[in-house]
mmCIF file of C-alpha atoms in Angstrom:
data_model
loop_
_atom_site.group_PDB
_atom_site.id
_atom_site.type_symbol
_atom_site.label_atom_id
_atom_site.label_comp_id
_atom_site.label_asym_id
_atom_site.label_seq_id
_atom_site.Cartn_x
_atom_site.Cartn_y
_atom_site.Cartn_z
ATOM 1 C CA MET A 134 -63.169 -44.881 46.033
ATOM 2 C CA ASP A 135 -62.214 -45.295 42.438
ATOM 3 C CA LEU A 136 -63.381 -41.705 41.714
ATOM 4 C CA ALA A 137 -61.228 -40.285 44.512
ATOM 5 C CA LEU A 138 -58.223 -42.231 43.273
ATOM 6 C CA ILE A 139 -58.739 -41.016 39.739
ATOM 7 C CA LEU A 140 -59.071 -37.446 41.007
ATOM 8 C CA LEU A 141 -55.872 -37.820 43.028
ATOM 9 C CA LEU A 142 -53.959 -39.231 40.121
ATOM 10 C CA GLY A 143 -55.276 -36.380 37.921
ATOM 11 C CA ILE A 144 -54.122 -33.770 40.419
ATOM 12 C CA ALA A 145 -50.730 -35.476 40.739
ATOM 13 C CA GLY A 146 -50.325 -35.712 36.975
ATOM 14 C CA PHE A 147 -51.325 -32.026 36.621
ATOM 15 C CA ALA A 148 -48.811 -31.085 39.287
ATOM 16 C CA ILE A 149 -46.075 -33.057 37.615
ATOM 17 C CA ILE A 150 -46.808 -31.495 34.270
ATOM 18 C CA LEU A 151 -46.890 -28.073 35.839
ATOM 19 C CA ILE A 152 -43.568 -28.613 37.530
ATOM 20 C CA LEU A 153 -41.973 -29.980 34.399
ATOM 21 C CA ASN A 154 -43.179 -26.988 32.457
ATOM 22 C CA ASN A 155 -41.447 -24.719 34.967
ATOM 23 C CA ILE A 156 -38.110 -26.578 34.962
ATOM 24 C CA PHE A 157 -35.649 -25.190 32.444
ATOM 25 C CA ILE A 158 -32.319 -26.599 31.419
ATOM 26 C CA VAL A 159 -30.271 -23.550 30.372
ATOM 27 C CA ARG A 160 -27.329 -24.503 28.212
ATOM 28 C CA ASN A 161 -23.924 -22.814 28.131
ATOM 29 C CA SER A 162 -23.811 -19.459 26.384
ATOM 30 C CA GLU A 163 -27.566 -19.056 26.959
ATOM 31 C CA CYS A 164 -29.661 -17.233 29.510
ATOM 32 C CA MET A 165 -33.338 -16.493 30.249
ATOM 33 C CA VAL A 166 -34.934 -13.315 31.519
ATOM 34 C CA ILE A 167 -37.675 -14.149 34.115
ATOM 35 C CA GLU A 168 -40.562 -11.899 34.924
ATOM 36 C CA ARG A 169 -42.637 -12.141 38.097
ATOM 37 C CA LEU A 170 -46.165 -10.864 37.555
ATOM 38 C CA GLY A 171 -45.006 -8.889 34.517
ATOM 39 C CA THR A 172 -41.982 -7.321 36.201
ATOM 40 C CA TYR A 173 -38.343 -8.223 35.696
ATOM 41 C CA ASN A 174 -37.194 -10.553 38.529
ATOM 42 C CA ARG A 175 -33.955 -12.302 37.572
ATOM 43 C CA THR A 176 -31.787 -13.750 34.809
ATOM 44 C CA LEU A 177 -31.327 -17.439 34.665
ATOM 45 C CA GLN A 178 -27.825 -18.653 33.857
ATOM 46 C CA SER A 179 -26.680 -22.065 32.603
ATOM 47 C CA GLY A 180 -27.818 -25.137 34.553
ATOM 48 C CA ILE A 181 -31.137 -26.541 35.799
ATOM 49 C CA GLN A 182 -33.496 -23.663 36.775
ATOM 50 C CA ILE A 183 -36.980 -23.714 38.266
ATOM 51 C CA THR A 184 -39.612 -20.990 38.148
ATOM 52 C CA VAL A 185 -42.783 -20.502 40.190
ATOM 53 C CA PRO A 186 -45.856 -21.648 38.197
ATOM 54 C CA PHE A 187 -48.410 -18.976 37.206
ATOM 55 C CA ILE A 188 -46.376 -16.235 38.873
ATOM 56 C CA GLU A 189 -43.104 -16.373 36.925
ATOM 57 C CA LYS A 190 -42.594 -16.743 33.218
ATOM 58 C CA PRO A 191 -39.673 -16.154 30.786
ATOM 59 C CA ARG A 192 -39.723 -13.013 28.689
ATOM 60 C CA PRO A 193 -39.146 -13.945 25.004
ATOM 61 C CA ILE A 194 -36.748 -12.141 22.656
ATOM 62 C CA ILE A 195 -37.000 -11.828 18.902
ATOM 63 C CA MET A 196 -34.141 -13.550 17.154
ATOM 64 C CA LEU A 197 -33.273 -14.417 13.573
ATOM 65 C CA ARG A 198 -33.439 -18.098 12.755
ATOM 66 C CA ASN A 199 -33.184 -19.440 9.226
ATOM 67 C CA LEU A 200 -33.776 -15.949 7.808
ATOM 68 C CA LYS A 201 -36.997 -15.637 9.834
ATOM 69 C CA PHE A 202 -37.813 -13.668 12.949
ATOM 70 C CA VAL A 203 -38.880 -15.975 15.748
ATOM 71 C CA GLU A 204 -39.721 -15.441 19.445
ATOM 72 C CA THR A 205 -37.688 -17.510 21.878
ATOM 73 C CA PRO A 206 -37.274 -17.393 25.617
ATOM 74 C CA ARG A 207 -33.613 -18.439 25.280
ATOM 75 C CA ILE A 208 -31.208 -15.648 24.707
ATOM 76 C CA ASP A 209 -28.077 -16.706 22.801
ATOM 77 C CA LEU A 210 -25.015 -14.985 24.235
ATOM 78 C CA ARG A 211 -22.657 -16.234 21.528
ATOM 79 C CA GLU A 212 -21.255 -14.001 18.811
ATOM 80 C CA ALA A 213 -23.871 -13.701 16.049
ATOM 81 C CA VAL A 214 -23.479 -12.813 12.392
ATOM 82 C CA LEU A 215 -25.886 -10.412 10.664
ATOM 83 C CA ASP A 216 -25.667 -10.163 6.926
ATOM 84 C CA PHE A 217 -27.177 -6.960 5.482
ATOM 85 C CA PRO A 218 -27.790 -7.285 1.753
ATOM 86 C CA GLY A 219 -26.677 -4.870 -0.972
ATOM 87 C CA GLN A 220 -27.597 -1.237 -0.260
ATOM 88 C CA SER A 221 -27.590 1.533 -2.798
ATOM 89 C CA VAL A 222 -25.688 4.481 -1.352
ATOM 90 C CA ILE A 223 -24.580 7.776 -2.910
ATOM 91 C CA THR A 224 -21.037 8.947 -2.518
ATOM 92 C CA LYS A 225 -19.893 12.539 -2.002
ATOM 93 C CA ASP A 226 -19.203 12.876 -5.750
ATOM 94 C CA ASN A 227 -22.768 11.719 -6.610
ATOM 95 C CA VAL A 228 -21.983 8.123 -7.714
ATOM 96 C CA THR A 229 -24.467 5.477 -6.730
ATOM 97 C CA VAL A 230 -22.767 2.275 -5.542
ATOM 98 C CA THR A 231 -24.145 -0.937 -4.171
ATOM 99 C CA ILE A 232 -22.500 -2.198 -0.936
ATOM 100 C CA ASN A 233 -23.254 -5.254 1.109
ATOM 101 C CA GLY A 234 -21.497 -6.477 4.196
ATOM 102 C CA VAL A 235 -21.784 -8.322 7.501
ATOM 103 C CA LEU A 236 -21.446 -7.390 11.146
ATOM 104 C CA TYR A 237 -20.620 -9.499 14.162
ATOM 105 C CA PHE A 238 -22.264 -8.711 17.456
ATOM 106 C CA ARG A 239 -22.880 -10.240 20.844
ATOM 107 C CA ILE A 240 -25.525 -9.691 23.520
ATOM 108 C CA MET A 241 -23.766 -8.442 26.624
ATOM 109 C CA ASP A 242 -26.773 -7.332 28.705
ATOM 110 C CA PRO A 243 -29.881 -9.621 28.169
ATOM 111 C CA VAL A 244 -32.129 -7.311 30.207
ATOM 112 C CA LYS A 245 -31.475 -4.323 27.940
ATOM 113 C CA ALA A 246 -31.744 -6.496 24.889
ATOM 114 C CA VAL A 247 -35.256 -7.540 25.977
ATOM 115 C CA TYR A 248 -36.646 -4.328 27.437
ATOM 116 C CA GLU A 249 -34.903 -1.516 25.656
ATOM 117 C CA VAL A 250 -35.685 -2.486 22.037
ATOM 118 C CA GLU A 251 -38.573 -4.355 20.478
ATOM 119 C CA ASN A 252 -36.709 -6.261 17.792
ATOM 120 C CA ILE A 253 -32.998 -6.148 18.408
ATOM 121 C CA ILE A 254 -31.964 -7.831 15.122
ATOM 122 C CA GLN A 255 -34.044 -5.476 13.038
ATOM 123 C CA ALA A 256 -32.778 -2.488 15.019
ATOM 124 C CA VAL A 257 -29.155 -3.449 14.454
ATOM 125 C CA GLU A 258 -29.757 -4.075 10.734
ATOM 126 C CA VAL A 259 -31.447 -0.709 10.224
ATOM 127 C CA LEU A 260 -28.802 1.103 12.226
ATOM 128 C CA ALA A 261 -26.067 -0.588 10.113
ATOM 129 C CA LYS A 262 -27.739 0.527 6.868
ATOM 130 C CA THR A 263 -28.212 4.157 7.924
ATOM 131 C CA SER A 264 -24.760 4.391 9.355
ATOM 132 C CA LEU A 265 -23.330 2.932 6.149
ATOM 133 C CA ARG A 266 -25.202 5.557 4.033
ATOM 134 C CA ALA A 267 -24.009 8.360 6.263
ATOM 135 C CA GLU A 268 -20.390 7.212 6.206
ATOM 136 C CA ILE A 269 -20.254 6.586 2.444
ATOM 137 C CA GLY A 270 -22.012 9.927 1.797
ATOM 138 C CA ARG A 271 -18.990 11.722 3.248
ATOM 139 C CA MET A 272 -16.479 10.023 0.955
ATOM 140 C CA GLU A 273 -15.621 10.081 -2.767
ATOM 141 C CA LEU A 274 -15.694 6.943 -4.854
ATOM 142 C CA ASP A 275 -11.941 6.531 -5.160
ATOM 143 C CA SER A 276 -11.359 6.925 -1.436
ATOM 144 C CA ILE A 277 -13.911 4.199 -0.631
ATOM 145 C CA PHE A 278 -11.780 1.522 -2.274
ATOM 146 C CA GLU A 279 -8.648 2.856 -0.625
ATOM 147 C CA SER A 280 -10.121 3.195 2.885
ATOM 148 C CA ARG A 281 -12.163 0.058 3.347
ATOM 149 C CA GLU A 282 -10.481 -0.827 6.679
ATOM 150 C CA GLU A 283 -11.055 2.677 8.012
ATOM 151 C CA ILE A 284 -14.735 2.510 6.968
ATOM 152 C CA ASN A 285 -15.110 -0.805 8.733
ATOM 153 C CA GLU A 286 -13.646 0.558 11.921
ATOM 154 C CA ARG A 287 -15.683 3.765 11.872
ATOM 155 C CA LEU A 288 -18.890 1.773 11.283
ATOM 156 C CA ARG A 289 -18.000 -0.515 14.111
ATOM 157 C CA MET A 290 -17.553 2.399 16.499
ATOM 158 C CA VAL A 291 -20.785 4.027 15.522
ATOM 159 C CA LEU A 292 -22.800 0.756 15.803
ATOM 160 C CA ASP A 293 -21.091 -0.188 19.069
ATOM 161 C CA ASP A 294 -21.828 3.201 20.593
ATOM 162 C CA ALA A 295 -25.515 2.958 19.642
ATOM 163 C CA GLY A 296 -25.671 -0.693 20.644
ATOM 164 C CA ASN A 297 -24.592 0.037 24.225
ATOM 165 C CA GLY A 298 -28.112 1.237 24.947
ATOM 166 C CA TRP A 299 -29.476 -2.078 23.716
ATOM 167 C CA GLY A 300 -27.092 -4.239 25.661
ATOM 168 C CA ILE A 301 -25.100 -5.452 22.630
ATOM 169 C CA LYS A 302 -21.492 -5.086 21.546
ATOM 170 C CA VAL A 303 -20.605 -4.842 17.875
ATOM 171 C CA VAL A 304 -17.338 -6.810 17.524
ATOM 172 C CA ARG A 305 -16.492 -5.965 13.921
ATOM 173 C CA VAL A 306 -17.956 -4.845 10.586
ATOM 174 C CA GLU A 307 -16.858 -6.054 7.180
ATOM 175 C CA LEU A 308 -17.771 -4.576 3.774
ATOM 176 C CA LEU A 309 -17.929 -7.514 1.361
ATOM 177 C CA ASP A 310 -18.646 -6.062 -2.056
ATOM 178 C CA ILE A 311 -18.542 -2.499 -3.387
ATOM 179 C CA SER A 312 -20.122 -2.441 -6.836
ATOM 180 C CA PRO A 313 -20.178 0.816 -8.810
ATOM 181 C CA PRO A 314 -22.340 1.308 -11.929
ATOM 182 C CA VAL A 315 -21.165 -0.413 -15.161
ATOM 183 C CA ASP A 316 -20.159 2.823 -16.883
ATOM 184 C CA VAL A 317 -18.214 3.964 -13.868
ATOM 185 C CA GLU A 318 -16.517 0.589 -13.533
ATOM 186 C CA GLU A 319 -15.459 0.727 -17.193
ATOM 187 C CA ALA A 320 -14.123 4.236 -16.730
ATOM 188 C CA MET A 321 -12.174 3.112 -13.665
ATOM 189 C CA ARG A 322 -10.761 0.183 -15.656
ATOM 190 C CA LYS A 323 -9.589 2.516 -18.389
ATOM 191 C CA GLN A 324 -8.147 4.916 -15.810
ATOM 192 C CA MET A 325 -6.291 2.009 -14.210
ATOM 193 C CA THR A 326 -4.809 0.957 -17.572
ATOM 194 C CA ALA A 327 -3.770 4.508 -18.382
ATOM 195 C CA GLU A 328 -2.173 4.833 -14.950
ATOM 196 C CA ARG A 329 -0.173 1.585 -15.547
ATOM 197 C CA GLN A 330 0.983 2.886 -18.939
ATOM 198 C CA ARG A 331 1.942 6.202 -17.433
ATOM 199 C CA ARG A 332 4.016 4.450 -14.745
ATOM 200 C CA ALA A 333 5.690 2.333 -17.367
ATOM 201 C CA THR A 334 6.512 5.428 -19.456
ATOM 202 C CA VAL A 335 7.859 7.218 -16.394
ATOM 203 C CA THR A 336 9.962 4.231 -15.464
ATOM 204 C CA GLU A 337 11.330 3.919 -18.945
ATOM 205 C CA ALA A 338 12.084 7.654 -19.109
ATOM 206 C CA GLU A 339 13.763 7.549 -15.738
ATOM 207 C CA GLY A 340 15.889 4.562 -16.932
ATOM 208 C CA GLU A 341 16.899 6.457 -20.084
ATOM 209 C CA LYS A 342 17.709 9.535 -17.974
ATOM 210 C CA GLN A 343 19.927 7.555 -15.608
ATOM 211 C CA ALA A 344 21.642 5.885 -18.586
ATOM 212 C CA ALA A 345 22.241 9.249 -20.227
ATOM 213 C CA ILE A 346 23.615 10.630 -17.000
ATOM 214 C CA ALA A 347 25.900 7.674 -16.638
ATOM 215 C CA ARG A 348 27.126 8.014 -20.248
ATOM 216 C CA ALA A 349 27.692 11.739 -19.804
ATOM 217 C CA GLN A 350 29.603 11.151 -16.553
ATOM 218 C CA GLY A 351 31.650 8.468 -18.308
ATOM 219 C CA GLU A 352 32.472 10.763 -21.249
ATOM 220 C CA ARG A 353 33.287 13.605 -18.830
ATOM 221 C CA GLU A 354 35.641 11.399 -16.794
ATOM 222 C CA ALA A 355 37.214 10.085 -20.015
ATOM 223 C CA ALA A 356 37.707 13.663 -21.343
ATOM 224 C CA ILE A 357 39.203 14.748 -18.035
ATOM 225 C CA LEU A 358 41.641 11.847 -18.054
ATOM 226 C CA SER A 359 42.457 12.444 -21.725
ATOM 227 C CA ALA A 360 43.083 16.164 -21.052
ATOM 228 C CA GLN A 361 45.206 15.311 -18.015
ATOM 229 C CA GLY A 362 47.196 12.847 -20.136
ATOM 230 C CA GLU A 363 47.682 15.386 -22.915
ATOM 231 C CA LYS A 364 48.709 18.033 -20.355
ATOM 232 C CA GLU A 365 51.210 15.768 -18.755
ATOM 233 C CA ALA A 366 52.555 14.664 -22.192
ATOM 234 C CA ALA A 367 52.857 18.327 -23.293
ATOM 235 C CA ILE A 368 54.735 19.157 -20.056
ATOM 236 C CA LEU A 369 57.100 16.219 -20.609
ATOM 237 C CA ARG A 370 57.621 17.239 -24.270
ATOM 238 C CA ALA A 371 58.298 20.829 -23.263
ATOM 239 C CA GLN A 372 60.712 19.716 -20.543
ATOM 240 C CA GLY A 373 62.498 17.469 -23.096
ATOM 241 C CA GLN A 374 62.739 20.264 -25.680
ATOM 242 C CA ARG A 375 64.043 22.663 -23.084
ATOM 243 C CA LYS A 376 66.633 20.152 -21.968
ATOM 244 C CA ALA A 377 67.679 19.584 -25.615
ATOM 245 C CA ILE A 378 67.998 23.306 -26.239
ATOM 246 C CA GLU A 379 70.166 23.694 -23.088
ATOM 247 C CA GLU A 380 72.393 20.789 -24.162
ATOM 248 C CA VAL A 381 72.837 22.157 -27.723
ATOM 249 C CA LEU A 382 73.642 25.644 -26.371
ATOM 250 C CA ALA A 383 76.162 24.171 -23.982
ATOM 251 C CA SER A 384 77.825 22.105 -26.731
ATOM 252 C CA GLY A 385 78.237 25.160 -29.054
ATOM 253 C CA ASP A 386 80.704 26.829 -26.732
ATOM 254 C CA GLY A 387 78.872 30.159 -26.966
ATOM 255 C CA GLN A 388 78.829 30.237 -30.828
ATOM 256 C CA LEU A 389 75.065 29.453 -31.064
ATOM 257 C CA SER A 390 72.108 31.653 -30.298
ATOM 258 C CA SER A 391 68.753 30.443 -28.955
ATOM 259 C CA ASP A 392 66.965 31.121 -32.267
ATOM 260 C CA THR A 393 69.587 29.043 -34.187
ATOM 261 C CA VAL A 394 69.204 26.123 -31.757
ATOM 262 C CA ILE A 395 65.406 26.250 -32.010
ATOM 263 C CA GLY A 396 65.671 26.200 -35.812
ATOM 264 C CA TYR A 397 67.966 23.259 -35.589
ATOM 265 C CA LEU A 398 65.521 21.333 -33.443
ATOM 266 C CA LEU A 399 62.629 22.194 -35.777
ATOM 267 C CA GLY A 400 64.711 20.981 -38.717
ATOM 268 C CA ARG A 401 65.216 17.668 -37.029
ATOM 269 C CA GLU A 402 61.498 17.398 -36.522
ATOM 270 C CA TYR A 403 60.993 17.999 -40.231
ATOM 271 C CA LEU A 404 63.502 15.281 -41.061
ATOM 272 C CA GLN A 405 61.785 12.818 -38.718
ATOM 273 C CA THR A 406 58.405 13.683 -40.178
ATOM 274 C CA LEU A 407 59.312 13.441 -43.933
ATOM 275 C CA PRO A 408 59.107 9.611 -44.101
ATOM 276 C CA ASN A 409 55.552 9.687 -42.746
ATOM 277 C CA ILE A 410 54.577 12.498 -45.145
ATOM 278 C CA ALA A 411 56.012 10.582 -48.140
ATOM 279 C CA LYS A 412 53.641 7.675 -47.440
ATOM 280 C CA GLU A 413 50.603 9.780 -48.260
ATOM 281 C CA GLY A 414 51.432 10.468 -51.948
ATOM 282 C CA ASP A 415 54.027 10.458 -54.719
ATOM 283 C CA ARG A 416 54.699 14.169 -54.656
ATOM 284 C CA ILE A 417 55.616 16.272 -51.641
ATOM 285 C CA PHE A 418 55.298 20.070 -51.510
ATOM 286 C CA LEU A 419 57.276 21.779 -48.722
ATOM 287 C CA PRO A 420 57.252 25.478 -47.745
ATOM 288 C CA ILE A 421 60.115 27.668 -48.875
ATOM 289 C CA GLU A 422 61.121 28.172 -45.256
ATOM 290 C CA THR A 423 61.830 24.432 -45.033
ATOM 291 C CA SER A 424 65.064 24.739 -47.079
ATOM 292 C CA ASN A 425 66.347 27.439 -44.689
ATOM 293 C CA VAL A 426 65.605 25.286 -41.683
ATOM 294 C CA LEU A 427 67.241 22.272 -43.207
ATOM 295 C CA GLY A 428 70.261 24.364 -44.104
ATOM 296 C CA SER A 429 70.605 25.453 -40.540
ATOM 297 C CA VAL A 430 70.437 21.870 -39.449
ATOM 298 C CA GLY A 431 73.357 20.974 -41.730
ATOM 299 C CA ALA A 432 75.437 23.984 -40.477
ATOM 300 C CA ILE A 433 74.843 23.193 -36.822
ATOM 301 C CA GLN A 434 75.406 19.527 -37.450
ATOM 302 C CA GLU A 435 78.896 20.336 -38.766
ATOM 303 C CA LEU A 436 79.615 22.531 -35.756
ATOM 304 C CA LEU A 437 78.451 19.849 -33.374
ATOM 305 C CA SER A 438 79.992 16.993 -35.304
ATOM 306 C CA GLY A 439 80.370 13.863 -33.267
ATOM 307 C CA LYS A 440 77.618 14.906 -30.802
ATOM 308 C CA LYS A 441 74.152 13.232 -30.779
ATOM 309 C CA PHE A 442 70.905 14.688 -29.487
#
């Protein structure tokens, strides 16, 4: 009797252990691929799931945990980060640069991720490296620094297209560091300094050019205004002299000619100018014609006595 009880308890314990080993608690953002007799049967979602002992078993997947590849039956559906270390790539202009980056991906189809590729993490990493080399090989060094966002997007599209066959989606790719050789980096630094100096020189020259243009425009406008003033003053002087000639002729009652009146007016100009000339020295030398002009002034003055012009 004791032997039968022990046997029964053993069988019960074995059954309990067997059942417990086939009960899985699948957490959120996880799933499990179940095979029945070596063939895919179903995918377990989150919750409490039970499999048939000896007939059904989960198919493991290789994942990266703590920088090590491990087999696990639980497939993580969350977005994962894969850091691929620095890679030496050659640009189109034959410069070797070291580039490292990260990519973010998510398993969208667990069945493909398990059956279509042996090691999905290694496959994505190798594909990222080869795609990076191919993409950088089509570009020159200067354009790499200027087109980082475009490179990221093109790499994402290439990896995402290839990853569709593995049941993954590449969300984004980021290039972290682009390190050229030391001599190339020094040359780029000198080129950058020279470019800044060139821009400063161009800016300074442009400022001087604008200032010169402004000064020239100011001088031009001043010269135009001065010429217009002189023109108007000359017109007014000519009009005044004409009026004076007409008045003198009218006052002479026909006894004066135009030449005589003009001489008279010139003589008056001489007389008005003499005080200013005397200020410049002790001795004054006048042309011989001056005496004749002054004489005509006196004669006309007597004729026009009592009249002022």
